[in-house]
């Protein structure tokens, strides 16, 4: 029956929707014979096409249902074949606990990539991210920062070269295997229509309340959830409708923390978060990502001052790399970016008659990504 709707539903919907093709000639004939007034004819021409809209909607849903059912079946089959919830389905016993995964290194080996032929985004890019380190990737817009993150997550395949996680090439891993190694938070995270808890627990639906509460606190989700009548059970609209951009980002960070992967990718993950909550998120990330391999893309350079390594991209390749202090001392591309980052804020603070706070002063490396 579903196949029949797919085959015949769409053509029938088009036929029903084309009522104006019926109304116009019939109405013209009735108008010509004097059985219909001009005002009546215009009324049917204007209102007539709206009558079949509910029927067309029903048929469109009937066409979509078999496709949705097939997709749901495929998802269930994938989950059954490759469970990734952190527990055995049959016994419900934990196979691991947060914090017991071995951190792994990330390597780019002469990687080149183009979104379109002739428009190379990354050119012969090579760098090494040690296991358990915090590495920041910075550069101008269009330098390839987000593309690097997307390639580690498996969204793109290199035109040439290799990307390795723990010595294994990403393009040789199955999607399920790669997802067990990498968790990512992007600037515009995707949330499902469901409760806040459902969104946090996507990767581990069996997580207990204490674990969920811990990651919610680490990502500063509890800061706004406590003000909601239903708390974590508050139901969101599609794509997190009803929440601000910063709140959606914090939920996505909590989800990534709960997934508990050895590699955590953060692509402008706190760009929409206000400074106070951003600082709280960084403290939480420090606590729950200790020993993990963290790669962060940031435009707010004060947030990566104490990273173990800063990689500066320019034109899809590494312009320079080192710690914040080393790069500032060299006076190269990073020093220019740092100057452009700090001067506008200093000017704004001076106009307001205030002193701009040093976001990194007095803070240890582990207190800030």
Short mmCIF file of C-alpha atoms in Angstrom, two decimals:
data_model
loop_
_atom_site.label_atom_id
_atom_site.label_comp_id
_atom_site.label_asym_id
_atom_site.label_seq_id
_atom_site.Cartn_x
_atom_site.Cartn_y
_atom_site.Cartn_z
CA UNK A 1 0.00 0.00 0.00
CA UNK A 2 2.85 2.38 0.86
CA UNK A 3 4.49 1.74 -2.51
CA UNK A 4 1.20 2.54 -4.25
CA UNK A 5 1.00 5.91 -2.52
CA UNK A 6 4.57 6.69 -3.53
CA UNK A 7 3.76 5.76 -7.14
CA UNK A 8 0.33 7.35 -7.50
CA UNK A 9 0.01 9.80 -4.60
CA UNK A 10 2.14 12.56 -6.06
CA UNK A 11 0.47 12.60 -9.51
CA UNK A 12 -2.97 12.52 -7.90
CA UNK A 13 -2.01 15.40 -5.60
CA UNK A 14 -0.96 17.43 -8.64
CA UNK A 15 -4.25 16.64 -10.37
CA UNK A 16 -6.32 17.66 -7.35
CA UNK A 17 -4.27 20.84 -6.90
CA UNK A 18 -4.91 21.96 -10.48
CA UNK A 19 -8.57 22.88 -9.83
CA UNK A 20 -8.15 26.17 -11.64
CA UNK A 21 -7.80 24.19 -14.88
CA UNK A 22 -11.29 22.84 -14.27
CA UNK A 23 -12.89 25.97 -12.84
CA UNK A 24 -11.74 28.31 -15.59
CA UNK A 25 -13.20 26.53 -18.66
CA UNK A 26 -16.39 25.39 -16.87
CA UNK A 27 -16.91 28.84 -15.36
CA UNK A 28 -16.32 30.49 -18.72
CA UNK A 29 -18.95 28.25 -20.33
CA UNK A 30 -21.51 28.95 -17.58
CA UNK A 31 -20.75 32.66 -17.84
CA UNK A 32 -21.30 32.50 -21.60
CA UNK A 33 -24.65 30.69 -21.24
CA UNK A 34 -25.81 33.17 -18.60
CA UNK A 35 -26.02 30.55 -15.81
CA UNK A 36 -23.30 32.28 -13.79
CA UNK A 37 -22.65 35.93 -12.93
CA UNK A 38 -19.29 37.62 -13.31
CA UNK A 39 -18.97 38.08 -9.55
CA UNK A 40 -19.75 34.40 -8.97
CA UNK A 41 -17.18 33.36 -11.57
CA UNK A 42 -14.48 35.52 -9.94
CA UNK A 43 -15.40 34.14 -6.51
CA UNK A 44 -14.84 30.55 -7.65
CA UNK A 45 -11.58 31.44 -9.42
CA UNK A 46 -10.21 33.06 -6.25
CA UNK A 47 -11.53 30.66 -3.60
CA UNK A 48 -11.72 27.42 -5.57
CA UNK A 49 -7.99 26.52 -5.48
CA UNK A 50 -8.02 26.61 -1.65
CA UNK A 51 -10.60 23.82 -1.28
CA UNK A 52 -8.36 20.85 -2.18
CA UNK A 53 -5.41 21.99 0.01
CA UNK A 54 -6.28 19.68 2.97
CA UNK A 55 -6.73 16.73 0.62
CA UNK A 56 -3.41 17.44 -1.08
CA UNK A 57 -1.72 17.64 2.33
CA UNK A 58 -3.11 14.22 3.27
CA UNK A 59 -1.76 12.66 0.09
CA UNK A 60 1.64 14.28 0.58
CA UNK A 61 1.82 12.78 4.07
CA UNK A 62 0.86 9.38 2.67
CA UNK A 63 3.69 9.64 0.16
CA UNK A 64 6.18 10.62 2.88
CA UNK A 65 5.17 7.97 5.43
CA UNK A 66 6.65 4.95 3.57
CA UNK A 67 9.91 6.83 3.14
CA UNK A 68 10.04 7.76 6.83
CA UNK A 69 9.24 4.18 7.81
CA UNK A 70 12.06 2.87 5.61
CA UNK A 71 14.47 5.39 7.17
CA UNK A 72 13.42 4.42 10.69
CA UNK A 73 13.92 0.75 9.87
CA UNK A 74 17.40 1.47 8.52
CA UNK A 75 18.31 3.42 11.68
CA UNK A 76 17.05 0.62 13.92
CA UNK A 77 19.04 -1.90 11.90
CA UNK A 78 22.19 0.20 12.25
CA UNK A 79 21.74 0.58 16.00
CA UNK A 80 21.10 -3.13 16.43
CA UNK A 81 24.20 -4.05 14.41
CA UNK A 82 26.49 -1.48 15.98
CA UNK A 83 25.25 -0.40 19.41
CA UNK A 84 27.07 2.60 20.78
CA UNK A 85 25.32 3.40 24.01
CA UNK A 86 28.04 2.33 26.40
CA UNK A 87 26.11 -0.73 27.67
CA UNK A 88 25.21 -4.24 26.57
CA UNK A 89 21.65 -4.32 25.23
CA UNK A 90 20.97 -7.77 26.64
CA UNK A 91 22.24 -7.22 30.17
CA UNK A 92 22.17 -3.43 30.51
CA UNK A 93 25.60 -3.53 32.17
CA UNK A 94 28.09 -0.76 31.58
CA UNK A 95 31.00 -1.53 29.26
CA UNK A 96 32.82 1.68 30.17
CA UNK A 97 32.60 4.69 32.40
CA UNK A 98 33.39 8.33 31.59
CA UNK A 99 37.09 8.95 31.77
CA UNK A 100 38.39 5.47 30.98
CA UNK A 101 38.99 5.99 27.23
CA UNK A 102 42.59 6.26 26.08
CA UNK A 103 43.34 9.61 24.42
CA UNK A 104 44.60 9.38 20.85
CA UNK A 105 46.71 11.59 18.59
CA UNK A 106 45.43 13.30 15.45
CA UNK A 107 47.62 13.69 12.39
CA UNK A 108 47.22 15.47 9.07
CA UNK A 109 49.70 14.14 6.51
CA UNK A 110 49.97 16.27 3.35
CA UNK A 111 46.19 16.74 3.13
CA UNK A 112 44.68 18.67 0.24
CA UNK A 113 40.96 19.24 -0.24
CA UNK A 114 38.63 21.19 -2.52
CA UNK A 115 34.92 21.78 -2.07
CA UNK A 116 34.76 22.44 -5.81
CA UNK A 117 37.22 21.53 -8.58
CA UNK A 118 39.88 24.17 -8.87
CA UNK A 119 39.00 25.85 -5.55
CA UNK A 120 41.42 24.28 -3.08
CA UNK A 121 40.60 24.94 0.58
CA UNK A 122 43.45 22.95 2.15
CA UNK A 123 46.82 22.64 0.44
CA UNK A 124 49.34 20.00 1.49
CA UNK A 125 48.36 20.52 5.13
CA UNK A 126 50.40 18.65 7.74
CA UNK A 127 50.36 18.89 11.53
CA UNK A 128 50.43 16.67 14.62
CA UNK A 129 48.10 16.91 17.63
CA UNK A 130 49.54 14.92 20.56
CA UNK A 131 47.23 12.63 22.47
CA UNK A 132 45.64 14.31 25.49
CA UNK A 133 46.59 17.83 24.42
CA UNK A 134 44.58 20.99 23.80
CA UNK A 135 45.25 22.38 20.33
CA UNK A 136 43.77 25.59 18.97
CA UNK A 137 43.33 26.36 15.27
CA UNK A 138 43.13 30.04 14.35
CA UNK A 139 43.29 32.14 11.21
CA UNK A 140 41.36 34.54 9.04
CA UNK A 141 37.93 33.68 7.66
CA UNK A 142 38.30 31.23 4.78
CA UNK A 143 41.64 29.89 6.02
CA UNK A 144 40.19 26.37 6.31
CA UNK A 145 39.67 26.10 10.07
CA UNK A 146 36.14 24.67 10.01
CA UNK A 147 37.04 22.41 7.08
CA UNK A 148 39.77 20.82 9.22
CA UNK A 149 37.25 20.06 11.96
CA UNK A 150 34.73 18.68 9.46
CA UNK A 151 37.36 16.42 7.91
CA UNK A 152 38.38 14.98 11.26
CA UNK A 153 34.70 14.26 11.91
CA UNK A 154 34.52 12.41 8.59
CA UNK A 155 32.30 14.87 6.71
CA UNK A 156 34.78 15.17 3.83
CA UNK A 157 37.37 12.88 2.26
CA UNK A 158 40.79 14.33 1.34
CA UNK A 159 41.62 14.74 -2.32
CA UNK A 160 45.10 13.62 -1.35
CA UNK A 161 46.96 12.83 1.84
CA UNK A 162 45.79 11.09 5.00
CA UNK A 163 44.08 12.04 8.26
CA UNK A 164 44.88 9.64 11.08
CA UNK A 165 43.36 9.08 14.51
CA UNK A 166 45.62 7.06 16.75
CA UNK A 167 47.60 6.02 13.70
CA UNK A 168 44.56 4.80 11.73
CA UNK A 169 43.40 6.53 8.57
CA UNK A 170 39.96 8.11 8.95
CA UNK A 171 38.89 7.13 5.44
CA UNK A 172 39.51 3.48 6.31
CA UNK A 173 37.19 3.56 9.34
CA UNK A 174 33.53 2.63 9.27
CA UNK A 175 31.19 5.55 10.19
CA UNK A 176 30.20 3.83 13.43
CA UNK A 177 33.84 3.30 14.38
CA UNK A 178 34.73 6.93 13.68
CA UNK A 179 31.79 8.17 15.76
CA UNK A 180 33.11 6.17 18.73
CA UNK A 181 36.35 8.14 18.57
CA UNK A 182 35.13 11.68 17.86
CA UNK A 183 32.55 14.06 19.32
CA UNK A 184 32.04 17.46 17.74
CA UNK A 185 30.28 20.71 18.62
CA UNK A 186 29.75 23.21 15.82
CA UNK A 187 28.86 26.89 15.85
CA UNK A 188 25.30 26.10 14.76
CA UNK A 189 24.45 22.84 16.54
CA UNK A 190 21.47 20.75 15.53
CA UNK A 191 18.89 19.89 18.17
CA UNK A 192 15.97 17.53 17.75
CA UNK A 193 12.34 18.18 18.65
CA UNK A 194 12.20 16.67 22.12
CA UNK A 195 13.16 17.38 25.69
CA UNK A 196 16.45 18.99 26.71
CA UNK A 197 17.39 15.69 28.33
CA UNK A 198 16.66 13.81 25.09
CA UNK A 199 19.01 16.14 23.23
CA UNK A 200 21.80 15.70 25.77
CA UNK A 201 21.41 11.92 25.83
CA UNK A 202 21.36 11.27 22.07
CA UNK A 203 24.63 9.32 22.16
CA UNK A 204 23.91 7.63 25.52
CA UNK A 205 20.17 7.27 26.12
CA UNK A 206 20.89 4.99 29.09
CA UNK A 207 22.82 7.65 31.04
CA UNK A 208 21.74 7.98 34.66
CA UNK A 209 20.48 11.21 36.22
CA UNK A 210 23.73 11.94 38.09
CA UNK A 211 25.83 11.72 34.91
CA UNK A 212 23.40 13.89 32.95
CA UNK A 213 23.38 16.44 35.76
CA UNK A 214 27.19 16.48 35.81
CA UNK A 215 27.56 17.26 32.09
CA UNK A 216 24.69 19.77 32.24
CA UNK A 217 26.52 21.59 35.02
CA UNK A 218 29.86 21.42 33.18
CA UNK A 219 28.29 22.97 30.07
CA UNK A 220 26.42 25.61 32.14
CA UNK A 221 23.10 24.18 30.94
CA UNK A 222 21.78 24.12 34.49
CA UNK A 223 22.13 27.89 34.59
CA UNK A 224 19.05 28.36 32.38
CA UNK A 225 17.34 25.00 32.87
CA UNK A 226 16.72 25.72 36.55
CA UNK A 227 14.48 28.61 35.51
CA UNK A 228 12.28 26.38 33.33
CA UNK A 229 9.17 24.81 34.94
CA UNK A 230 9.95 21.35 33.53
CA UNK A 231 13.72 21.57 33.91
CA UNK A 232 15.57 19.04 31.76
CA UNK A 233 12.22 17.60 30.66
CA UNK A 234 11.28 20.87 28.92
CA UNK A 235 10.24 19.99 25.37
CA UNK A 236 11.89 21.98 22.58
CA UNK A 237 10.66 22.71 19.10
CA UNK A 238 12.47 21.63 15.95
CA UNK A 239 16.14 22.72 15.95
CA UNK A 240 15.81 23.92 19.55
CA UNK A 241 13.12 26.50 18.84
CA UNK A 242 12.51 28.57 21.95
CA UNK A 243 16.16 28.74 23.01
CA UNK A 244 18.85 31.31 22.26
CA UNK A 245 21.89 30.44 20.17
CA UNK A 246 24.08 30.30 23.26
CA UNK A 247 21.68 27.96 25.06
CA UNK A 248 21.60 25.61 22.08
CA UNK A 249 25.39 25.59 21.99
CA UNK A 250 25.58 24.68 25.67
CA UNK A 251 23.19 21.77 25.18
CA UNK A 252 25.35 20.55 22.29
CA UNK A 253 28.47 20.79 24.46
CA UNK A 254 26.75 18.78 27.21
CA UNK A 255 25.80 16.16 24.59
CA UNK A 256 29.41 15.92 23.40
CA UNK A 257 30.69 15.59 26.95
CA UNK A 258 28.20 12.83 27.71
CA UNK A 259 29.21 10.97 24.53
CA UNK A 260 32.65 10.73 26.16
CA UNK A 261 34.84 10.30 23.09
CA UNK A 262 38.66 10.41 23.17
CA UNK A 263 38.71 13.29 20.66
CA UNK A 264 36.58 16.41 21.19
CA UNK A 265 36.19 18.93 18.37
CA UNK A 266 34.93 22.44 19.16
CA UNK A 267 34.22 24.72 16.21
CA UNK A 268 33.33 28.12 17.63
CA UNK A 269 31.35 26.16 20.20
CA UNK A 270 30.86 29.15 22.52
CA UNK A 271 30.59 31.90 19.89
CA UNK A 272 26.97 32.70 20.84
CA UNK A 273 27.57 32.41 24.59
CA UNK A 274 27.91 35.47 26.81
CA UNK A 275 31.28 35.98 28.57
CA UNK A 276 30.14 34.83 32.03
CA UNK A 277 28.67 31.56 30.76
CA UNK A 278 31.62 31.12 28.40
CA UNK A 279 33.99 31.15 31.36
CA UNK A 280 31.77 28.63 33.19
CA UNK A 281 31.70 26.35 30.15
CA UNK A 282 35.48 26.44 29.87
CA UNK A 283 35.88 25.49 33.52
CA UNK A 284 33.49 22.59 33.00
CA UNK A 285 35.27 21.46 29.85
CA UNK A 286 38.55 21.48 31.73
CA UNK A 287 37.12 19.16 34.36
CA UNK A 288 35.46 16.63 32.04
CA UNK A 289 37.95 16.65 29.16
CA UNK A 290 41.08 16.17 31.24
CA UNK A 291 43.27 13.73 29.37
CA UNK A 292 41.19 13.97 26.19
CA UNK A 293 42.50 15.25 22.88
CA UNK A 294 40.76 18.59 22.32
CA UNK A 295 40.91 20.58 19.07
CA UNK A 296 39.24 23.97 19.19
CA UNK A 297 38.59 26.57 16.50
CA UNK A 298 38.24 30.03 18.00
CA UNK A 299 37.93 33.64 16.92
CA UNK A 300 37.97 34.85 20.54
CA UNK A 301 41.71 34.42 20.94
CA UNK A 302 41.68 35.06 24.68
CA UNK A 303 39.98 31.67 25.11
CA UNK A 304 42.98 29.78 23.69
CA UNK A 305 45.85 31.67 25.32
CA UNK A 306 46.86 28.66 27.38
CA UNK A 307 46.39 25.93 24.78
CA UNK A 308 49.28 23.45 24.52
CA UNK A 309 49.68 24.36 20.86
CA UNK A 310 48.25 27.01 18.52
CA UNK A 311 48.16 26.25 14.80
CA UNK A 312 47.80 29.31 12.57
CA UNK A 313 46.27 28.59 9.17
CA UNK A 314 46.70 30.89 6.19
CA UNK A 315 45.46 29.96 2.74
CA UNK A 316 44.79 26.34 3.71
CA UNK A 317 48.26 25.60 5.07
CA UNK A 318 50.14 26.02 8.35
CA UNK A 319 51.65 29.49 8.57
CA UNK A 320 53.13 28.94 12.04
CA UNK A 321 52.48 27.06 15.26
CA UNK A 322 53.57 27.12 18.87
CA UNK A 323 52.28 28.33 22.24
CA UNK A 324 50.65 31.71 22.61
CA UNK A 325 53.75 33.27 24.17
CA UNK A 326 56.07 31.79 21.53
CA UNK A 327 53.94 33.08 18.67
CA UNK A 328 53.60 36.55 20.18
CA UNK A 329 57.38 36.70 20.60
CA UNK A 330 57.90 35.81 16.93
CA UNK A 331 55.77 38.75 15.82
CA UNK A 332 54.30 36.79 12.92
CA UNK A 333 50.78 36.17 11.67
CA UNK A 334 49.43 35.18 15.10
CA UNK A 335 50.77 38.37 16.68
CA UNK A 336 48.89 40.36 14.02
CA UNK A 337 45.68 38.45 14.75
CA UNK A 338 46.17 38.97 18.49
CA UNK A 339 46.68 42.69 18.00
CA UNK A 340 43.53 42.93 15.89
CA UNK A 341 41.65 40.98 18.57
CA UNK A 342 42.76 43.07 21.56
CA UNK A 343 42.92 46.65 20.19
CA UNK A 344 39.18 47.05 19.38
CA UNK A 345 38.23 45.82 22.83
CA UNK A 346 40.73 48.17 24.46
CA UNK A 347 39.34 51.10 22.47
CA UNK A 348 35.77 50.18 23.41
CA UNK A 349 36.72 49.86 27.06
CA UNK A 350 38.46 53.25 26.94
CA UNK A 351 35.39 54.93 25.48
CA UNK A 352 33.31 53.44 28.26
CA UNK A 353 35.77 54.70 30.86
CA UNK A 354 36.57 51.17 32.00
CA UNK A 355 39.54 48.89 31.94
CA UNK A 356 39.31 45.83 29.72
CA UNK A 357 39.82 42.66 31.79
CA UNK A 358 42.64 40.31 30.88
CA UNK A 359 40.78 37.07 30.26
CA UNK A 360 43.91 35.01 30.54
CA UNK A 361 45.88 36.74 33.29
CA UNK A 362 46.55 34.64 36.34
CA UNK A 363 44.81 31.60 34.86
CA UNK A 364 46.50 28.24 34.57
CA UNK A 365 46.46 26.31 31.28
CA UNK A 366 43.96 23.84 32.62
CA UNK A 367 41.52 26.60 33.50
CA UNK A 368 41.04 27.68 29.91
CA UNK A 369 41.02 26.05 26.50
#
